[in-house]
Structure formats: structure tokens, C-alpha cells
Backbone as a ProteinNet text record, in pm:
[ID]
protein_1_A
[PRIMARY]
YDPSFLPNNIYSGVPSFLNLPVLENQEDLEKVDVAVMGVPWEGGCTIGGYSSCTESPKSIRSASVRYTGYLPEFDIDSFEHLKGGDYGDVPVQNGSYDFTFGQIRKKFGEIIDAGAMPIVFGGDHSIYPTISELAKRHPKKVGVLHFDAHLDNYPAFGEDHYSRCSPFYNLYNDSNIDPAKIVHIGIRGPRNHREEGS
[TERTIARY]
-1026.7	-895.7	-906.3	-815.3	-817.3	-693.2	-709.5	-592.6	-512.7	-573.7	-500.9	-433.4	-438.5	-384.1	-234.1	-194.2	-52.5	-34	59.3	74.9	138	97.9	166.2	296.9	408.7	536.6	578.1	612.8	663.1	814.9	878.6	1019.9	1026.9	1138.7	1152.7	1124.1	1020.5	987.2	909.3	881.9	805.5	673.6	562	432.7	393	301.2	247.7	154.4	129.6	42.1	-98.7	-152.1	-286.5	-305.9	-194.3	-195.3	-256.3	-242.2	-290.5	-204.2	-255	-173.4	-46.1	60.2	187	181.2	208.2	205.2	346.4	360.7	494	528.7	427.5	455.5	339.6	354.8	255.6	119.5	121	-5.1	-81.5	-7.9	-71.2	-126	-49.7	-91.7	-223	-241.1	-360.5	-487.6	-473	-588.3	-633.8	-562.9	-597.3	-637.5	-709.4	-746.6	-644.2	-581	-489	-362.6	-245.4	-119.2	-29.4	18.5	111	253.3	333.5	473.8	555.6	664.3	750.9	873.2	918.1	1042	1130.4	1216.1	1302.5	1423.3	1400.8	1502.1	1516.5	1638.9	1669.2	1785	1758.8	1864.6	1954.1	1993.1	2075.1	1994	2028.7	1954.6	1992.7	1894.5	1920.5	1917.8	1903.7	1903.5	2028.8	2125.7	2253.9	2266.2	2170.3	2180.7	2076.1	2069	1977.8	1837	1735.1	1599.3	1505.7	1558.6	1487.3	1379.6	1386.5	1291.6	1301.3	1421	1440.7	1364.4	1331.5	1263.2	1111.7	1057.9	912.7	831.7	870.7	786.2	771.8	883.2	879.3	794.3	811.9	737.6	587.6	549.3	406.4	346	415.8	364.4	351.1	453.5	451.6	335.8	313.2	202.9	67.7	59	-69.9	-127.4	-44.2	-90.9	-201.6	-207.8	-310.8	-445.4	-451.2	-571.9	-630.8	-751.9	-821.4	-873.7	-949.2	-1010	-1147.5	-1190.1	-1324.5	-1329	-1426.9	-1447.7	-1580.7	-1578.6	-1704	-1797.8	-1742.2	-1830.5	-1917.2	-1875.4	-1953.9	-2007.5	-1967.9	-2002.7	-1965.1	-1842.6	-1792.2	-1656.9	-1639.7	-1507.2	-1453.6	-1350.3	-1294.3	-1264.5	-1220.7	-1177.2	-1291.4	-1413.5	-1528.5	-1558.3	-1497.1	-1520.1	-1395.1	-1278.8	-1152	-1064.2	-996.7	-896.9	-760.7	-686.6	-556.3	-446.8	-323.8	-208.4	-85	19	145	252.1	305.6	401.7	546.5	566.8	703.1	768.7	899.7	977.6	1052.1	1075	1160.7	1305.8	1384.3	1527.2	1591.5	1669.3	1736.6	1886.8	1961.1	2106.3	2148.4	2192.2	2226.2	2322.1	2283.1	2367.6	2348	2271	2253.1	2109.6	2089.2	1958	1924.9	2024	1997.2	1938.9	2006.4	1957	1821.4	1813	1691.5	1572	1589.7	1477.8	1435.7	1531.3	1497.8	1413.1	1447.4	1370.8	1232.2	1223.9	1093.1	1004.3	1058.2	980.8	933.8	1022.9	989.4	876.2	892.9	794.6	661.1	667.1	546.1	474.2	551.1	494.3	425.9	483.5	420.9	283.3	273.3	143.8	41.7	80.4	-11.8	-51.8	46.5	18.2	-70.5	-72.1	-160.3	-302.5	-322.2	-455.2	-486.8	-385.5	-406.8	-372.1	-428	-398.2	-278.8	-169.2	-53.6	-69.1	-25.4	-12.2	133.8	202.6	347.1	378.4	457.7	504.8	653.2	689.4	830.5	901.9	1029	1113.2	1102.3	1210.5	1195.9	1117.9	1084.4	994.7	1066.6	1185	1250	1191.5	1107.2	1071.5	963.1	991.2	899.6	877.9	967.6	940.9	806.8	747.2	613.9	514.1	515.9	423.6	460	589.3	636.3	591.5	596.3	553.7	404.6	326.4	182.3	155.8	225.6	207.4	253.7	355	403.7	292.5	207.2	97.9	-26.5	-33	-147.2	-94.8	-26.4	40.6	-54	-6.6	-73.4	-205.7	-238.8	-367.1	-353.5	-232.8	-213	-204.8	-280.8	-273.6	-212.2	-148.6	-83.1	-129.5	-178.9	-205.2	-93	-11	106.7	81.5	62.8	42.2	176.2	227.2	360	380	475.9	513.8	614.2	677.4	785.7	751.6	798.6	769.5	839.5	954.1	1031.3	1056.6	1083.9	1103.1	1241.2	1336.6	1471.9	1546	1615.8	1685.3	1786.7	1853.8	1951.6	1985.4	2022.9	2075.1	2225.1	2303.1	2444.8	2454.9	2518.6	2529.1	2420.9	2333.8	2233	2105.1	2079.3	1962.8	1837.6	1850.7	1737.6	1703.1	1754.2	1729.2	1582	1546.5	1407.3	1369.5	1465	1434.2	1385.3	1400.7	1385.9	1281.2	1194.4	1104.4	1012.3	965.5	873.6	946.8	1071.1	1151.8	1159.5	1181.5	1189.3	1053.6	946.4	813.4	773	804.4	772.6	844.4	956.1	1034	1012.3	916.7	882.9	789.8	825.5	748.6	606.4	577.7	443.2	352.3	407.3	330.5	288	162.1	114.3	137.1	233	263.8	143.3	44.3	-74.7	-160.5	-130.8	-207.2	-135.5	-34.9	32.4	-10.5	-66	-113.7	-43.5	15.8	82.1	-11.3	-31.6	-122.2	-46.2	-54.5	6.1	147	193.1	330.2	345.7	450.4	472.1	612.6	654.2	773.2	902.4	1007.3	1133.8	1226.4	1186.9	1277.4	1252.6	1162.5	1143.5	1242.9	1286.6	1386	1322.3	1371	1318.4	1327.3	1435.7	1455.2	1345.2	1278.4	1176.5	1046.3	1022.8	896.4	887.6	996.6	993.8	978.2
8250.2	8309.9	8443.1	8463.5	8583.9	8666.1	8781.2	8859.1	8915.3	8919.1	8970.6	8858.8	8735.1	8618.6	8632.2	8608.5	8599.4	8471.8	8385.2	8258.5	8275.4	8188.2	8178.3	8103.9	8167.3	8100.1	8023.7	7894.4	7815.6	7829.6	7849.7	7885.9	7993.4	8060	8162	8102.3	8150.7	8104.6	7974.8	7912.3	7786.4	7811.1	7799.5	7822.6	7704.9	7730	7620.3	7536.5	7413.4	7325	7383.1	7396.5	7451.3	7588.1	7657.3	7788	7783.3	7668.9	7654.5	7737.7	7768.2	7840.6	7762.9	7836.8	7776.6	7754.6	7630.7	7594.9	7606.6	7683.2	7710.3	7626.6	7582.9	7518.4	7426.5	7366.2	7272.2	7338.4	7461.9	7534.5	7548.8	7578.6	7586.8	7450.5	7345.1	7209.4	7170.6	7212.5	7174.6	7240.8	7336	7406.2	7346.8	7243.3	7188.2	7041.6	6996.5	6855.6	6778	6847.2	6784.3	6869.5	6804.8	6877.9	6810.2	6890.8	6843.7	6852.6	6751.6	6747.3	6699.2	6767	6724.9	6650.7	6553.3	6480.5	6483.4	6585.1	6595.3	6502.4	6373	6273.2	6167	6136.6	6016.7	5947.4	5825.3	5746.8	5687	5564.7	5498.6	5473.6	5537.6	5519.7	5384.6	5300.3	5162	5146.8	5258.1	5248.1	5309.9	5343.3	5388.4	5536.9	5614.8	5758.8	5834.1	5961.9	6052.4	6038.7	6030.7	6016.2	6128.7	6234.1	6358.2	6344.3	6240.7	6230.3	6351.6	6410.2	6525.5	6648.5	6652.9	6769.2	6762	6645.3	6628.2	6716.3	6738.5	6826.3	6966.6	7021.5	7154.3	7152.2	7049.8	7042.1	7028.2	6944.6	6925.4	7055.7	7123.7	7250.7	7354	7363.7	7463.6	7437.5	7311.5	7277.9	7302.3	7284	7291.5	7431.9	7533.4	7671.1	7701.6	7621.9	7643.3	7584.4	7516.4	7442	7491.7	7443.1	7475.1	7344.7	7354.4	7236.1	7202.9	7278.6	7258.7	7140.3	7049.8	6932.8	6950.2	6993.7	7027	6908.5	6787.5	6672.4	6643.2	6692.1	6674.1	6806.4	6916.6	7050.8	7068.7	7026.6	7035.6	7105.6	7199.4	7254.4	7183.6	7104.9	7024.2	7107.8	7232.2	7314	7386.9	7358.7	7400.3	7295.1	7176.9	7065.6	7028.1	7058.7	7027	7150.9	7170.5	7277.4	7214	7272.1	7216.5	7320.4	7271.5	7359.9	7286.8	7361.1	7305.9	7324.1	7212.6	7213.3	7210.9	7234.9	7244.8	7109.8	7113.7	6993.2	6944.1	6815.1	6752.1	6791.3	6828.5	6848.9	6715.3	6715	6592.4	6616.4	6509	6515.8	6409.4	6452.7	6361	6253	6127.8	6015.4	5964.7	6036.8	5994.6	5949.3	5817.2	5763.5	5795.5	5784.2	5806.8	5945.4	6047.7	6184	6203.6	6169	6196	6118.9	5989.3	5910.6	5958.2	6002.9	6060.3	6185.6	6269.7	6392	6361.2	6258.1	6215.3	6173	6090.5	6044.7	6163.5	6258.9	6373.3	6457	6498.2	6588.3	6516.7	6393.8	6314.9	6292	6260.7	6240.2	6364.7	6482	6607.1	6625.8	6590.1	6602.6	6508.2	6383	6284.5	6324.8	6364.6	6399.4	6523	6608	6725.4	6688.5	6563.4	6518.8	6546.4	6582.7	6609.6	6485.7	6479.2	6371.8	6415.5	6338.4	6376.9	6334	6421.6	6389.1	6416.2	6314.3	6325.1	6328.7	6427	6438.7	6408.2	6325.6	6311.2	6206.8	6204.3	6099.4	5978.5	5903.6	5774.9	5685.2	5566.4	5487.2	5405.9	5453.5	5395.5	5452.8	5555.4	5630.3	5560.9	5434.9	5357.5	5417.1	5505	5559.7	5630	5677.1	5737	5632.6	5515.2	5408	5358.3	5347.4	5299.5	5391.3	5522.9	5618.3	5607.7	5588.8	5570.8	5442.3	5336.1	5206.8	5212.7	5292.3	5306.6	5359.7	5444.3	5503.8	5416	5319.4	5228.4	5086.8	5027.4	4898	4791	4722	4607.6	4643.2	4773.2	4812.6	4874.2	4910.9	4978	4875.3	4897.8	4814.4	4893	4823.8	4889	4823.8	4905.3	4861.3	4917.2	4829.9	4869.7	4841.1	4946.9	4933.9	4953	4847.9	4855.4	4732	4738.9	4620.5	4535.2	4595.4	4528.7	4514.8	4408.8	4382.1	4478.6	4532.7	4622.9	4560	4430.7	4352.5	4286	4350.6	4296.7	4328.9	4231.3	4258.3	4372.6	4385.6	4493.2	4505	4625.8	4648.2	4669.2	4565.7	4569.7	4575.3	4679.7	4698	4790.7	4838.9	4937.7	4866.9	4868.1	4800	4888	5013.1	5106	5161.8	5100	5151.7	5138.1	5193.1	5183.7	5042.3	4951.3	4809.5	4740.8	4806.9	4738.3	4791.9	4887.5	4939.6	4834.4	4741.4	4641.7	4536.3	4510.8	4423.4	4485.9	4616.8	4685.8	4690.7	4707.4	4708.5	4570.6	4465.7	4330.3	4298.9	4364.5	4340.9	4447.2	4536.4	4640	4577.7	4588.6	4521.5	4575	4693.2	4750.9	4717.6	4650.3	4616.1	4470	4444.6	4307.8	4272.8	4183.2	4152.1	4102.7	4044.7	3995.5	4110.7	4234.1	4350.6	4428.9	4368.4	4428.3	4352.9	4425	4363.4	4431	4349.6	4399.7	4377.2	4482.2	4474.8	4514.9	4430.7	4462.5	4409.8	4322.8	4271.3	4188.7	4220.3	4148.8	4180.4	4104.7	4138.8	4082.5	4091.6	4024.3	4097.4	4214.5	4283.7	4245.8	4151.8	4100	3986.9	3973.3	3872	3763.3	3640.7	3528.9	3559.8	3627	3656.3	3745.5	3823.3	3916.8	3847.5	3727.9	3660.3	3586.1	3578.4	3500.6	3586.6
-4156.8	-4143.9	-4071.2	-3979.9	-3898.3	-3931.8	-3999.6	-4039.3	-3921.7	-3803.1	-3686.4	-3606.3	-3659.6	-3588.7	-3563	-3438.9	-3402.4	-3322	-3361.6	-3289.8	-3151.8	-3060.4	-2931.6	-2956.1	-2932	-2953.8	-2829.7	-2852.4	-2740.7	-2731.4	-2846	-2856.4	-2963.3	-2974.2	-3077.7	-3215.5	-3278.5	-3412	-3417.8	-3305.3	-3303.3	-3231.6	-3302.7	-3238	-3149.5	-3058	-2978.4	-3066	-3026.5	-3103.5	-3108.4	-3229.1	-3253.5	-3188.2	-3164.8	-3099.5	-2958.5	-2893.6	-2756.3	-2661.5	-2542.8	-2445.7	-2411.8	-2386.8	-2345.6	-2194.7	-2152.2	-2010.8	-1954.1	-1848.8	-1794	-1671.6	-1596.3	-1467.6	-1425.8	-1309.7	-1258.3	-1238.6	-1195.5	-1175.4	-1307.5	-1415.5	-1548	-1590.1	-1563	-1600.4	-1534.3	-1410.9	-1335.7	-1389.3	-1482.5	-1538.5	-1671.6	-1722.4	-1853.7	-1843.9	-1945.3	-1956.4	-2038.3	-2134.1	-2228.6	-2238.1	-2231.8	-2244.9	-2348.1	-2441	-2544	-2490	-2522.7	-2481.8	-2600.8	-2633.5	-2742.2	-2691.4	-2770.1	-2738.2	-2863.6	-2876.9	-2995	-2982	-2996.7	-2962.5	-3069.9	-3102.7	-3179.8	-3110.3	-3066.3	-3002.4	-3109.1	-3091.1	-3191.3	-3316.4	-3427	-3551.7	-3611.4	-3632.1	-3676.7	-3827.9	-3900.4	-4047.2	-4108.1	-4024.4	-4073.8	-4099.2	-4054	-4075.2	-3996.2	-4023.2	-3953.3	-4011.5	-3925.9	-3977.2	-3932.9	-3877.8	-3843	-3735.4	-3651.7	-3539.5	-3447.6	-3440.7	-3353.5	-3401.5	-3529.3	-3586	-3575.1	-3544.6	-3553.5	-3459.2	-3331.7	-3249.6	-3309.8	-3359.5	-3421.6	-3548.4	-3631.3	-3757.7	-3734.8	-3638.7	-3608.6	-3559.2	-3468.2	-3416	-3527.5	-3611.4	-3719.3	-3816.1	-3850.8	-3941.7	-3876.1	-3744.6	-3675.4	-3669.1	-3687.7	-3676.8	-3778.2	-3883.5	-3985.6	-3945.6	-3833.1	-3795.4	-3664.8	-3636.8	-3511.2	-3452.3	-3346.9	-3287	-3344.1	-3445.5	-3499.8	-3596	-3574.8	-3660	-3731.9	-3859.1	-3927.7	-3946.1	-3959.1	-3980	-3857.8	-3740.7	-3618	-3564.5	-3626.8	-3579.7	-3432.5	-3402.1	-3264.3	-3265.6	-3174.6	-3149.4	-3024.9	-3044.8	-2935.2	-2811.8	-2836.4	-2723.4	-2653.8	-2696.2	-2616	-2509.9	-2523.8	-2431	-2351.7	-2407.8	-2343.2	-2339.5	-2226.5	-2220.4	-2245.9	-2338.4	-2372.4	-2365.1	-2362.7	-2361.2	-2409.9	-2437.4	-2487.2	-2380	-2332	-2221.1	-2270.2	-2397.9	-2449.3	-2469.6	-2485.8	-2513.1	-2390.3	-2389.3	-2289.5	-2319.5	-2219.2	-2244.8	-2282.8	-2387.8	-2430.2	-2435.7	-2423.7	-2434.1	-2533.8	-2649.4	-2756.7	-2708.6	-2731.4	-2694	-2552.4	-2470.3	-2330.5	-2305.1	-2306.3	-2271.1	-2125.3	-2036.1	-1894.1	-1870.9	-1923.8	-1903.6	-1970.6	-2098.6	-2175.6	-2121.8	-2094.7	-2044.1	-1905.3	-1824.9	-1694.1	-1709.4	-1807.8	-1832.6	-1889.6	-1974.3	-2026	-1910.1	-1821.3	-1705.4	-1619.9	-1597.3	-1513	-1573.4	-1698.6	-1760.4	-1785.3	-1833.5	-1855.9	-1722.8	-1618.3	-1484.9	-1431.3	-1459.1	-1414.5	-1478.9	-1605.4	-1674.5	-1612.9	-1593.9	-1535.9	-1394.6	-1313.5	-1174.5	-1162.1	-1265.4	-1264.8	-1306.8	-1349.5	-1390	-1535.4	-1615.3	-1758	-1840.4	-1960.4	-2055	-2139.5	-2137.2	-2218.6	-2364.5	-2454.3	-2596.3	-2631.1	-2680.8	-2702.2	-2851.2	-2892.6	-3030	-3033.7	-3129.1	-3158.9	-3077.5	-3100.9	-3049.4	-3139.4	-3148	-3214.8	-3119.8	-3163.2	-3078.5	-2972.7	-2930.9	-2812.9	-2684.3	-2692.1	-2571.4	-2487.6	-2455.3	-2371.1	-2232	-2179.4	-2045.7	-2032	-2142.4	-2131.3	-2080.9	-2142.3	-2101.3	-1961.8	-1936.2	-1806.8	-1692.5	-1716.1	-1611.6	-1584	-1687.6	-1668.9	-1590.5	-1627.6	-1559.5	-1414.4	-1385.6	-1247.7	-1157.8	-1213.3	-1135.8	-1134.2	-1227.1	-1236.7	-1261.3	-1163.6	-1186.8	-1239.6	-1343.2	-1406.3	-1472.8	-1482.6	-1541	-1679.8	-1719.9	-1847.7	-1959.3	-2065	-2184	-2298.6	-2391.1	-2503.8	-2633.3	-2727.4	-2863.8	-2949.1	-3003.5	-3080	-3227.6	-3308.3	-3452	-3522	-3582.3	-3643.4	-3730.2	-3820.9	-3898	-3820.5	-3718.9	-3646.6	-3498.3	-3438.1	-3296.8	-3201.8	-3240.6	-3153.5	-3017.4	-3019.4	-2897.9	-2897.2	-2961.6	-2970.9	-2841.3	-2781	-2654.4	-2664.2	-2779	-2797.1	-2944.7	-2985.6	-3120	-3102	-3126.4	-3090.3	-2938.9	-2887.8	-2742	-2687.5	-2774.2	-2735.8	-2690.8	-2559.6	-2502.1	-2500.4	-2542.2	-2537.6	-2674.9	-2780.8	-2915.4	-2951.2	-3066.5	-3111.7	-3154	-3152	-3175.3	-3047.4	-2932.6	-2803.8	-2706.4	-2741.8	-2638.1	-2578.6	-2660.6	-2605.1	-2524.1	-2556	-2469.1	-2329.4	-2325	-2196	-2126.1	-2202.8	-2140.7	-2089.4	-2167.4	-2121	-1989.8	-1965.7	-1844.3	-1737.3	-1759	-1661.5	-1556.9	-1431.2	-1325.3	-1311.8	-1366	-1354.9	-1472.9	-1573.1	-1693.3	-1688	-1720.5	-1738.8	-1885.8	-1917.1	-2057.1	-2136.8	-2068.3	-2138.1	-2191.5	-2148.2	-2192.4	-2302.4	-2363.5	-2478.2	-2602.8	-2701	-2824.7	-2942.7	-3030	-3150.9	-3269.6	-3349.9	-3464	-3590.9	-3693.1	-3822.2	-3840.1	-3750.8	-3759.4	-3886.5	-3963	-4088.4	-4139.6	-4237.4	-4313.3	-4258.9	-4341.2	-4312	-4215.1	-4161.5	-4069.6	-3924.7	-3898.9	-3763.3	-3741.4	-3616.7	-3583	-3496.6	-3511.4	-3432	-3283	-3240.2	-3097.3	-3041	-3126.1	-3079.1	-3042.8	-3092.5	-3069.4	-2937.4	-2866.1	-2740	-2618.8
[MASK]
++++++++++++++++++++++++++++++++++++++++++++++++++++++++++++++++++++++++++++++++++++++++++++++++++++++++++++++++++++++++++++++++++++++++++++++++++++++++++++++++++++++++++++++++++++++++++++++++++++++

């Protein structure tokens, strides 16, 4: 514990992840190996209420201030081998998939194009544009391991074609994704629909 510790704030009152440097622009991105990006987004909530997906980037960052990159079981400090930074949150517009998904693609793409590895916090699991942007740069080469109880391959939830029920439906139909490279692990239970298996 360092009594003189002061967190790097990414927003007023919100520290950066693991107190990493705050990345402001493309030039900053090009100096790191790993960049954190937050997506404070909840699209159409399919359980009938608010589930706080929008709060997760802030909560993860706030909790992380107590930690470092040191792994005692290996006697390794991750940040002696990797340079990391926090690139802030994606701008979101409540209720607008077009705006929010466009911003996800833009910010995620900036991280990839700078040669950094993106780590994404938050958002409900409708945010397939992260995978889609990676696949756009590496057509037919991206594989996905999806750990979940549900297939998330529903064509639409009511009229909502981009809900968290549908990210894999959208990925299976993405021209840059090889569907044979998507693997679902742990699928079980009565909340899967027959339509999702085809």
C-alpha cells in the first residue's frame, strides 16, 4: 500500500483501470500493447427491467484501483512485459443502436489499427460490432469461443434485431466471419429457442 497513491482519473471521480495511464488519442494508443475500452450500454433489456450493464465500466474501474499487475503465484508484474492504458468509454446514445454501434466500431477500430490489444468492459452482450470489426480486418480468420447458457442466436426479440438475444445471429450473417469458427460452450436450459439452433 502506498499512502501517497493518487488515482489517474479517466472521468471525474472514476479512476482508470488498474490506475493505468489515460489514453487521449491515436498517438497515445500507438505506445501501448493493451488498451481498455468501456461500453456503458444496455440495449433492449429482455428481462423486463434495468440490469445495470451501463454501470459496469465504472464499477470495474473503481474496484480495480485496489489492484496492480503483479501476480504473486508467478512472481510476474504484467506491466513489466506489457504497456497498457485506458482509452475511456465509447459514446453511447440510449435507444440508438445505429449511433452506439457506430461508435463502438470507431473506437474499437482505432485500438486495433494502432496495433494494441483491446480489452472491453461493459455493455450487454449485443455488442457484436467488436468481433465484427476485428473480422473486417482479418476476413474469415477470426474464431469465437462463446461461453454461455444461451445461444444468443435469435433472429429478433420482438422487432429488435440487435438485442442481446441476437449477437450471434448477426455474426453468423457477417460476411467476414466463417460460421464454422464459432463455438458455443455450456449451452443448456429452457431459455434457448428452437429458432436459435438453425
